[in-house]
Amino acid sequence: LMTALVVLEHVHNLGTTFTEPNYYPAAVDSQIGLAPGERMTVGDLLVALMLPSADDAAEDLAYNVGRGPGHGSLGGAVAHFVAMMNVQAQSLGLRHTHYSTPIGLDTPRNYSTATDLVRLAAYDLTHSPFLARIVALPHAVLRSGNQVRYVINRNDLVGRFPWIDGVKTGHTAAAGYVLVASGHRRGMRLIDAVLGTG
């Protein structure tokens, strides 16, 4: 959620094309199979980030947004992007959130709370019509890149219930299964976060 927000605040043309850095995710990571040097639009990378939780898309976005003078290496650019995430968390008043990765893996000092996740999701949904639209998709087709890719939203409540319109799932060994969900029905919006389920 924060990776998407930082990207959207720094890239205003979703047709901008990013080049995948030399990043090789672990086989168990969720990914869309980006090859080093492959070029994909920011819009498609964000869809890959939000629907199937593609780690390679997250790393691509973080590297390309985070690089700049003094941050040209993969590690330096991603570290700069993570610093941007933490600045944004502070500005949103997320007092119990800290990032150490743009991917959301189990790494030291990477944590959040249900309350902070709900606040972040609410901010994302109200400040980005694009993000609000894509997290409500049950599936999507990514047409940029070396091949056409069909991705499915891991939040399978979207598509099963017409009033559920987002937002994001996650899973790691330490965090368990996580769902930040959004629904709109009878004039009322509800956003919730469920963390640490088996």
Coordinates of N, CA and C in Angstrom, one line a residue:
L1 N 0.8 -1.2 0.0 CA 0.0 0.0 0.0 C 0.9 1.3 0.0
M2 N 1.9 1.2 0.8 CA 2.8 2.4 0.8 C 3.7 2.5 -0.4
T3 N 4.1 1.4 -0.9 CA 4.9 1.4 -2.1 C 4.1 2.0 -3.3
A4 N 2.9 1.6 -3.4 CA 2.0 2.2 -4.4 C 1.8 3.7 -4.2
L5 N 1.6 4.1 -3.0 CA 1.4 5.5 -2.7 C 2.6 6.4 -3.1
V6 N 3.8 5.9 -2.7 CA 5.0 6.7 -3.0 C 5.2 6.8 -4.5
V7 N 5.0 5.7 -5.2 CA 5.1 5.7 -6.6 C 4.2 6.7 -7.3
L8 N 2.9 6.7 -6.9 CA 1.9 7.6 -7.4 C 2.2 9.0 -7.1
E9 N 2.8 9.3 -6.0 CA 3.1 10.7 -5.7 C 4.4 11.2 -6.5
H10 N 5.1 10.3 -7.1 CA 6.3 10.7 -7.8 C 6.3 10.5 -9.3
V11 N 5.4 9.7 -9.7 CA 5.2 9.4 -11.2 C 3.8 9.8 -11.6
H12 N 3.7 10.8 -12.4 CA 2.3 11.3 -12.7 C 1.8 10.8 -14.0
N13 N 2.7 10.2 -14.8 CA 2.3 9.6 -16.1 C 2.4 8.1 -16.0
L14 N 1.2 7.4 -15.9 CA 1.3 6.0 -15.7 C 1.7 5.2 -16.9
G15 N 1.9 5.9 -18.0 CA 2.4 5.3 -19.2 C 4.0 5.3 -19.2
T16 N 4.6 6.0 -18.2 CA 6.0 6.0 -18.1 C 6.5 4.6 -18.1
T17 N 7.6 4.3 -18.8 CA 8.2 2.9 -18.8 C 9.4 2.8 -17.9
F18 N 9.4 1.8 -17.1 CA 10.5 1.5 -16.2 C 11.2 0.3 -16.7
T19 N 12.5 0.2 -16.5 CA 13.3 -1.0 -16.9 C 13.6 -1.8 -15.6
E20 N 13.3 -3.1 -15.7 CA 13.5 -4.0 -14.6 C 15.0 -4.1 -14.3
P21 N 15.4 -3.8 -13.0 CA 16.8 -3.9 -12.6 C 17.2 -5.4 -12.5
N22 N 18.5 -5.7 -12.2 CA 18.9 -7.0 -12.1 C 18.5 -7.6 -10.7
Y23 N 17.2 -7.8 -10.6 CA 16.7 -8.3 -9.3 C 16.2 -9.8 -9.6
Y24 N 16.6 -10.7 -8.7 CA 16.2 -12.1 -8.8 C 15.4 -12.5 -7.6
P25 N 14.1 -12.5 -7.6 CA 13.4 -12.9 -6.4 C 13.5 -14.4 -6.1
A26 N 13.3 -14.7 -4.9 CA 13.3 -16.1 -4.5 C 12.2 -16.8 -5.1
A27 N 12.4 -18.1 -5.4 CA 11.3 -18.9 -6.1 C 10.0 -18.9 -5.4
V28 N 10.0 -18.8 -4.0 CA 8.8 -18.8 -3.3 C 8.1 -17.4 -3.3
D29 N 8.7 -16.4 -3.8 CA 8.1 -15.0 -3.8 C 7.0 -15.0 -4.9
S30 N 6.0 -14.2 -4.6 CA 5.0 -13.9 -5.6 C 5.6 -13.0 -6.6
Q31 N 5.5 -13.3 -7.9 CA 6.1 -12.6 -9.0 C 5.4 -12.8 -10.3
I32 N 5.7 -11.9 -11.2 CA 5.1 -12.0 -12.6 C 6.2 -12.4 -13.6
G33 N 7.4 -12.7 -13.1 CA 8.4 -13.2 -14.0 C 9.1 -12.1 -14.8
L34 N 9.3 -10.9 -14.3 CA 10.0 -9.9 -15.0 C 11.5 -10.3 -15.2
A35 N 12.0 -10.1 -16.4 CA 13.4 -10.4 -16.7 C 14.2 -9.1 -16.6
P36 N 15.4 -9.3 -16.1 CA 16.3 -8.1 -16.0 C 16.3 -7.4 -17.4
G37 N 16.1 -6.1 -17.4 CA 16.1 -5.3 -18.6 C 14.8 -5.2 -19.2
E38 N 13.8 -5.9 -18.8 CA 12.4 -5.9 -19.4 C 11.8 -4.5 -19.0
R39 N 11.1 -4.0 -20.0 CA 10.5 -2.7 -19.8 C 8.9 -2.8 -19.7
M40 N 8.4 -2.1 -18.7 CA 7.0 -2.2 -18.4 C 6.5 -0.9 -17.9
T41 N 5.2 -0.5 -18.2 CA 4.7 0.8 -17.8 C 4.5 0.8 -16.3
V42 N 4.5 2.0 -15.7 CA 4.2 2.1 -14.3 C 2.8 1.6 -14.0
G43 N 1.9 1.9 -14.8 CA 0.5 1.5 -14.6 C 0.4 0.0 -14.5
D44 N 1.0 -0.8 -15.4 CA 1.0 -2.2 -15.3 C 1.8 -2.7 -14.1
L45 N 2.9 -2.1 -13.8 CA 3.7 -2.5 -12.6 C 2.8 -2.3 -11.3
L46 N 2.1 -1.3 -11.3 CA 1.2 -1.1 -10.1 C 0.1 -2.1 -10.0
V47 N -0.5 -2.5 -11.1 CA -1.5 -3.5 -11.1 C -0.9 -4.8 -10.7
A48 N 0.3 -5.1 -11.1 CA 1.0 -6.4 -10.7 C 1.4 -6.3 -9.2
L49 N 1.7 -5.1 -8.7 CA 2.0 -5.0 -7.3 C 0.8 -5.2 -6.5
M50 N -0.4 -4.7 -6.9 CA -1.6 -4.7 -6.0 C -2.4 -5.9 -6.2
L51 N -2.5 -6.5 -7.4 CA -3.4 -7.7 -7.5 C -2.7 -9.0 -7.1
P52 N -1.7 -9.4 -7.8 CA -1.0 -10.7 -7.4 C 0.1 -10.5 -6.4
S53 N 0.4 -9.2 -5.9 CA 1.4 -8.9 -5.0 C 2.8 -9.3 -5.5
A54 N 3.1 -8.9 -6.7 CA 4.3 -9.3 -7.4 C 5.5 -8.5 -6.8
D55 N 6.4 -9.3 -6.2 CA 7.6 -8.7 -5.5 C 8.6 -8.1 -6.6
D56 N 8.6 -8.7 -7.8 CA 9.5 -8.2 -8.8 C 9.0 -6.8 -9.3
A57 N 7.7 -6.7 -9.3 CA 7.1 -5.4 -9.7 C 7.4 -4.3 -8.6
A58 N 7.3 -4.7 -7.4 CA 7.6 -3.8 -6.3 C 9.1 -3.3 -6.3
E59 N 10.0 -4.3 -6.6 CA 11.4 -3.9 -6.6 C 11.7 -3.0 -7.8
D60 N 11.1 -3.3 -8.9 CA 11.2 -2.5 -10.2 C 10.8 -1.0 -9.9
L61 N 9.6 -0.9 -9.3 CA 9.1 0.4 -9.0 C 10.0 1.2 -8.0
A62 N 10.4 0.5 -6.9 CA 11.2 1.1 -5.9 C 12.6 1.5 -6.5
Y63 N 13.2 0.7 -7.3 CA 14.5 1.0 -7.9 C 14.4 2.3 -8.8
N64 N 13.4 2.3 -9.6 CA 13.3 3.3 -10.6 C 12.8 4.7 -10.0
V65 N 12.0 4.6 -9.0 CA 11.6 5.9 -8.3 C 12.7 6.4 -7.4
G66 N 13.4 5.4 -6.8 CA 14.4 5.8 -5.7 C 15.7 6.2 -6.3
R67 N 16.0 5.9 -7.5 CA 17.3 6.2 -8.0 C 17.5 7.7 -8.4
G68 N 18.7 8.1 -8.3 CA 19.0 9.5 -8.5 C 20.4 9.8 -8.2
P69 N 20.8 11.0 -8.1 CA 22.2 11.3 -7.7 C 22.6 10.6 -6.4
G70 N 23.6 9.8 -6.4 CA 24.1 9.1 -5.2 C 23.3 7.9 -4.9
H71 N 22.3 7.5 -5.7 CA 21.4 6.4 -5.4 C 21.3 5.5 -6.7
G72 N 22.4 5.4 -7.5 CA 22.3 4.7 -8.8 C 22.3 3.2 -8.7
S73 N 22.9 2.6 -7.6 CA 22.9 1.2 -7.5 C 21.6 0.6 -7.1
L74 N 21.3 -0.7 -7.3 CA 20.1 -1.3 -6.9 C 19.8 -1.1 -5.5
G75 N 20.8 -1.4 -4.6 CA 20.6 -1.3 -3.2 C 20.4 0.1 -2.7
G76 N 21.2 1.0 -3.3 CA 21.1 2.4 -2.9 C 19.8 3.0 -3.3
A77 N 19.3 2.7 -4.5 CA 18.0 3.3 -5.0 C 16.9 2.7 -4.1
V78 N 16.9 1.4 -3.9 CA 15.8 0.8 -3.1 C 15.8 1.4 -1.6
A79 N 17.0 1.5 -1.1 CA 17.1 2.1 0.3 C 16.6 3.5 0.3
H80 N 16.9 4.3 -0.7 CA 16.4 5.7 -0.8 C 14.8 5.6 -0.9
F81 N 14.3 4.7 -1.7 CA 12.8 4.6 -1.8 C 12.2 4.2 -0.4
V82 N 12.8 3.3 0.3 CA 12.3 2.9 1.6 C 12.3 4.1 2.5
A83 N 13.4 4.9 2.5 CA 13.4 6.2 3.3 C 12.2 7.1 2.9
M84 N 11.9 7.2 1.6 CA 10.7 7.9 1.2 C 9.5 7.4 1.8
M85 N 9.4 6.0 1.9 CA 8.2 5.4 2.5 C 8.1 5.8 3.9
N86 N 9.2 5.8 4.7 CA 9.1 6.1 6.1 C 8.8 7.6 6.3
V87 N 9.3 8.5 5.5 CA 8.9 9.9 5.6 C 7.4 10.0 5.3
Q88 N 6.9 9.3 4.3 CA 5.4 9.4 4.1 C 4.6 8.8 5.2
A89 N 5.1 7.8 5.8 CA 4.4 7.2 7.0 C 4.3 8.2 8.1
Q90 N 5.4 8.9 8.4 CA 5.4 9.9 9.4 C 4.4 11.0 9.1
S91 N 4.4 11.5 7.8 CA 3.5 12.6 7.4 C 2.1 12.2 7.5
L92 N 1.7 10.9 7.4 CA 0.4 10.5 7.5 C 0.0 10.1 9.0
G93 N 0.9 10.3 9.9 CA 0.7 10.0 11.3 C 0.6 8.5 11.6
L94 N 1.3 7.6 10.8 CA 1.3 6.2 11.1 C 2.4 5.9 12.1
R95 N 2.0 6.1 13.4 CA 3.0 6.0 14.4 C 3.6 4.6 14.7
H96 N 2.8 3.6 14.3 CA 3.3 2.3 14.6 C 3.6 1.5 13.3
T97 N 4.2 2.2 12.4 CA 4.6 1.6 11.1 C 6.0 2.0 10.8
H98 N 6.8 1.1 10.3 CA 8.2 1.4 9.9 C 8.5 0.4 8.7
Y99 N 9.1 0.9 7.7 CA 9.5 0.1 6.6 C 11.0 -0.2 6.5
S100 N 11.3 -1.4 6.0 CA 12.7 -1.7 5.7 C 12.8 -2.3 4.4
T101 N 11.7 -2.5 3.7 CA 11.7 -3.1 2.3 C 10.4 -2.6 1.6
P102 N 10.5 -2.4 0.3 CA 9.3 -2.0 -0.5 C 8.4 -3.2 -0.8
I103 N 8.8 -4.4 -0.4 CA 8.1 -5.6 -0.8 C 7.2 -6.1 0.3
G104 N 7.5 -5.8 1.6 CA 6.7 -6.3 2.7 C 7.1 -7.7 3.2
L105 N 8.4 -8.0 3.0 CA 8.8 -9.3 3.5 C 9.2 -9.2 4.9
D106 N 9.4 -10.4 5.6 CA 9.9 -10.4 7.0 C 11.3 -10.0 7.1
T107 N 11.5 -8.7 7.3 CA 12.8 -8.2 7.5 C 12.8 -7.4 8.8
P108 N 14.0 -7.2 9.5 CA 14.0 -6.5 10.7 C 13.5 -5.0 10.5
R109 N 12.7 -4.6 11.5 CA 12.2 -3.2 11.5 C 11.2 -2.9 10.3
N110 N 10.5 -4.0 9.9 CA 9.5 -3.8 8.9 C 8.2 -4.2 9.6
Y111 N 7.3 -3.3 10.0 CA 6.1 -3.6 10.7 C 5.1 -2.6 10.6
S112 N 3.8 -2.9 10.9 CA 2.7 -2.0 11.0 C 1.7 -2.6 11.9
T113 N 0.6 -1.9 12.0 CA -0.6 -2.3 12.9 C -1.8 -2.3 12.0
A114 N -2.9 -2.9 12.5 CA -4.1 -2.9 11.8 C -4.7 -1.5 11.7
T115 N -4.6 -0.7 12.7 CA -5.0 0.7 12.7 C -4.3 1.5 11.6
D116 N -3.0 1.4 11.6 CA -2.2 2.1 10.6 C -2.5 1.7 9.2
L117 N -2.7 0.4 9.0 CA -3.0 -0.1 7.7 C -4.4 0.4 7.2
V118 N -5.4 0.5 8.1 CA -6.7 1.0 7.7 C -6.5 2.5 7.3
R119 N -5.8 3.2 8.1 CA -5.6 4.6 7.8 C -4.9 4.8 6.4
L120 N -3.9 4.0 6.2 CA -3.1 4.1 4.9 C -4.1 3.7 3.8
A121 N -4.8 2.6 3.9 CA -5.7 2.2 2.8 C -6.8 3.3 2.6
A122 N -7.3 3.9 3.6 CA -8.3 5.0 3.4 C -7.7 6.1 2.7
Y123 N -6.5 6.5 3.0 CA -5.8 7.6 2.3 C -5.6 7.2 0.8
D124 N -5.1 6.0 0.6 CA -4.8 5.6 -0.8 C -6.1 5.6 -1.6
L125 N -7.2 5.1 -1.1 CA -8.4 5.0 -1.8 C -9.0 6.4 -2.1
T126 N -8.9 7.3 -1.2 CA -9.5 8.7 -1.4 C -8.6 9.6 -2.2
H127 N -7.3 9.3 -2.3 CA -6.3 10.2 -3.0 C -5.9 9.7 -4.3
S128 N -6.2 8.5 -4.7 CA -5.8 8.0 -6.0 C -7.0 7.2 -6.7
P129 N -7.7 7.9 -7.6 CA -8.8 7.2 -8.3 C -8.2 6.0 -9.1
F130 N -7.0 6.1 -9.6 CA -6.4 4.9 -10.3 C -6.3 3.7 -9.3
L131 N -5.7 4.0 -8.2 CA -5.5 2.9 -7.2 C -6.9 2.3 -6.8
A132 N -7.8 3.2 -6.5 CA -9.2 2.7 -6.1 C -9.8 1.8 -7.2
R133 N -9.5 2.2 -8.4 CA -10.1 1.4 -9.5 C -9.4 0.0 -9.7
I134 N -8.1 0.0 -9.6 CA -7.4 -1.3 -9.9 C -7.6 -2.3 -8.7
V135 N -7.7 -1.8 -7.5 CA -7.8 -2.8 -6.4 C -9.2 -3.4 -6.4
A136 N -10.1 -2.9 -7.2 CA -11.5 -3.4 -7.3 C -11.6 -4.4 -8.4
L137 N -10.5 -4.6 -9.2 CA -10.6 -5.5 -10.3 C -10.4 -7.0 -9.8
P138 N -11.2 -7.9 -10.3 CA -10.9 -9.3 -9.9 C -9.7 -9.9 -10.7
H139 N -9.4 -9.3 -11.9 CA -8.3 -9.7 -12.7 C -7.9 -8.6 -13.7
A140 N -6.8 -8.7 -14.3 CA -6.4 -7.7 -15.3 C -5.4 -8.3 -16.3
V141 N -5.2 -7.6 -17.4 CA -4.3 -8.0 -18.4 C -3.2 -6.9 -18.5
L142 N -2.0 -7.4 -18.4 CA -0.8 -6.5 -18.5 C -0.3 -6.6 -19.9
R143 N -0.4 -5.5 -20.7 CA 0.0 -5.6 -22.1 C 1.4 -5.1 -22.4
S144 N 2.0 -4.3 -21.5 CA 3.4 -3.9 -21.7 C 4.3 -5.0 -21.2
G145 N 5.6 -4.8 -21.5 CA 6.6 -5.9 -21.1 C 6.8 -6.8 -22.3
N146 N 7.6 -7.8 -22.1 CA 8.0 -8.7 -23.1 C 6.9 -9.7 -23.6
Q147 N 5.9 -9.8 -22.8 CA 4.8 -10.7 -23.1 C 3.5 -10.1 -22.4
V148 N 2.3 -10.6 -22.9 CA 1.1 -10.2 -22.3 C 0.9 -11.2 -21.1
R149 N 0.5 -10.6 -20.0 CA 0.3 -11.3 -18.7 C -1.1 -11.2 -18.2
Y150 N -1.7 -12.2 -17.7 CA -3.0 -12.2 -17.1 C -2.8 -12.4 -15.6
V151 N -3.2 -11.4 -14.8 CA -3.0 -11.5 -13.4 C -4.4 -11.6 -12.7
I152 N -4.4 -12.2 -11.5 CA -5.6 -12.4 -10.7 C -5.4 -11.7 -9.4
N153 N -6.5 -11.1 -8.9 CA -6.5 -10.4 -7.6 C -6.5 -11.5 -6.6
R154 N -5.5 -11.5 -5.7 CA -5.4 -12.5 -4.6 C -6.5 -12.2 -3.6
N155 N -7.1 -11.1 -3.6 CA -8.3 -10.8 -2.7 C -9.5 -11.3 -3.5
D156 N -9.8 -12.6 -3.2 CA -10.9 -13.2 -4.0 C -12.3 -12.8 -3.5
L157 N -12.3 -12.0 -2.5 CA -13.6 -11.4 -2.1 C -14.1 -10.4 -3.2
V158 N -13.1 -9.7 -3.9 CA -13.4 -8.9 -5.0 C -13.9 -9.8 -6.1
G159 N -15.0 -9.6 -6.7 CA -15.5 -10.4 -7.7 C -16.5 -11.4 -7.2
R160 N -16.4 -11.8 -6.0 CA -17.4 -12.7 -5.4 C -18.6 -11.9 -4.7
F161 N -18.2 -10.7 -4.2 CA -19.2 -9.8 -3.6 C -19.2 -8.5 -4.3
P162 N -20.2 -8.0 -5.0 CA -20.1 -6.8 -5.7 C -19.9 -5.6 -4.9
W163 N -20.1 -5.6 -3.6 CA -19.9 -4.4 -2.8 C -18.5 -4.3 -2.2
I164 N -17.7 -5.4 -2.4 CA -16.3 -5.4 -1.9 C -15.5 -4.8 -3.0
D165 N -14.7 -3.8 -2.7 CA -13.9 -3.1 -3.8 C -12.4 -2.9 -3.4
G166 N -11.9 -3.8 -2.7 CA -10.4 -3.8 -2.5 C -10.1 -4.5 -1.2
V167 N -8.9 -4.4 -0.7 CA -7.8 -3.5 -1.1 C -6.6 -4.4 -1.4
K168 N -6.1 -5.1 -0.4 CA -4.8 -5.8 -0.6 C -4.7 -7.0 0.4
T169 N -4.1 -8.0 -0.1 CA -3.8 -9.2 0.7 C -2.3 -9.2 0.9
G170 N -1.8 -10.1 1.8 CA -0.4 -10.3 2.1 C -0.2 -11.6 2.9
H171 N 1.0 -12.1 2.8 CA 1.3 -13.3 3.6 C 2.8 -13.4 3.7
T172 N 3.3 -13.6 5.0 CA 4.6 -14.0 5.2 C 4.6 -15.0 6.4
A173 N 5.7 -15.7 6.6 CA 5.7 -16.6 7.7 C 5.5 -15.9 9.1
A174 N 6.1 -14.7 9.3 CA 5.9 -14.0 10.5 C 4.6 -13.3 10.7
A175 N 4.1 -12.8 9.6 CA 2.8 -12.0 9.7 C 1.6 -12.9 9.5
G176 N 1.7 -14.1 9.0 CA 0.6 -14.9 8.7 C -0.2 -14.3 7.5
Y177 N -1.4 -14.7 7.4 CA -2.2 -14.1 6.3 C -2.8 -12.8 6.7
V178 N -2.8 -11.8 5.8 CA -3.2 -10.4 6.1 C -4.2 -10.0 5.0
L179 N -5.2 -9.3 5.4 CA -6.2 -8.8 4.5 C -6.6 -7.4 4.9
V180 N -6.4 -6.4 4.1 CA -6.9 -5.1 4.2 C -8.0 -5.0 3.2
A181 N -9.3 -4.9 3.7 CA -10.4 -5.0 2.8 C -11.3 -3.7 2.9
S182 N -11.9 -3.4 1.8 CA -12.8 -2.3 1.6 C -14.1 -2.7 1.0
G183 N -15.2 -2.1 1.5 CA -16.5 -2.4 1.0 C -17.3 -1.1 1.0
H184 N -18.3 -1.0 0.0 CA -19.1 0.1 0.0 C -20.5 -0.4 -0.3
R185 N -21.4 -0.1 0.7 CA -22.8 -0.6 0.6 C -23.8 0.3 1.3
R186 N -24.9 0.6 0.7 CA -26.0 1.4 1.3 C -25.4 2.7 1.8
G187 N -24.6 3.3 1.0 CA -24.1 4.7 1.3 C -23.0 4.7 2.4
M188 N -22.5 3.6 2.8 CA -21.4 3.5 3.8 C -20.2 2.8 3.3
R189 N -19.0 3.3 3.6 CA -17.8 2.6 3.3 C -17.2 2.0 4.6
L190 N -16.7 0.8 4.5 CA -16.0 0.2 5.6 C -14.7 -0.3 5.1
I191 N -13.6 0.0 5.9 CA -12.3 -0.5 5.6 C -11.8 -1.2 6.9
D192 N -11.3 -2.5 6.7 CA -10.8 -3.2 7.9 C -9.5 -3.8 7.6
A193 N -8.8 -4.3 8.6 CA -7.5 -5.0 8.5 C -7.6 -6.2 9.4
V194 N -7.3 -7.4 8.9 CA -7.2 -8.6 9.7 C -5.8 -9.1 9.5
L195 N -5.1 -9.3 10.6 CA -3.6 -9.6 10.6 C -3.4 -10.9 11.3
G196 N -2.4 -11.6 10.9 CA -1.9 -12.8 11.6 C -2.8 -14.0 11.7
T197 N -3.6 -14.2 10.7 CA -4.5 -15.4 10.7 C -3.7 -16.6 10.1
G198 N -4.1 -17.8 10.4 CA -3.5 -19.0 9.9 C -4.1 -19.3 8.5

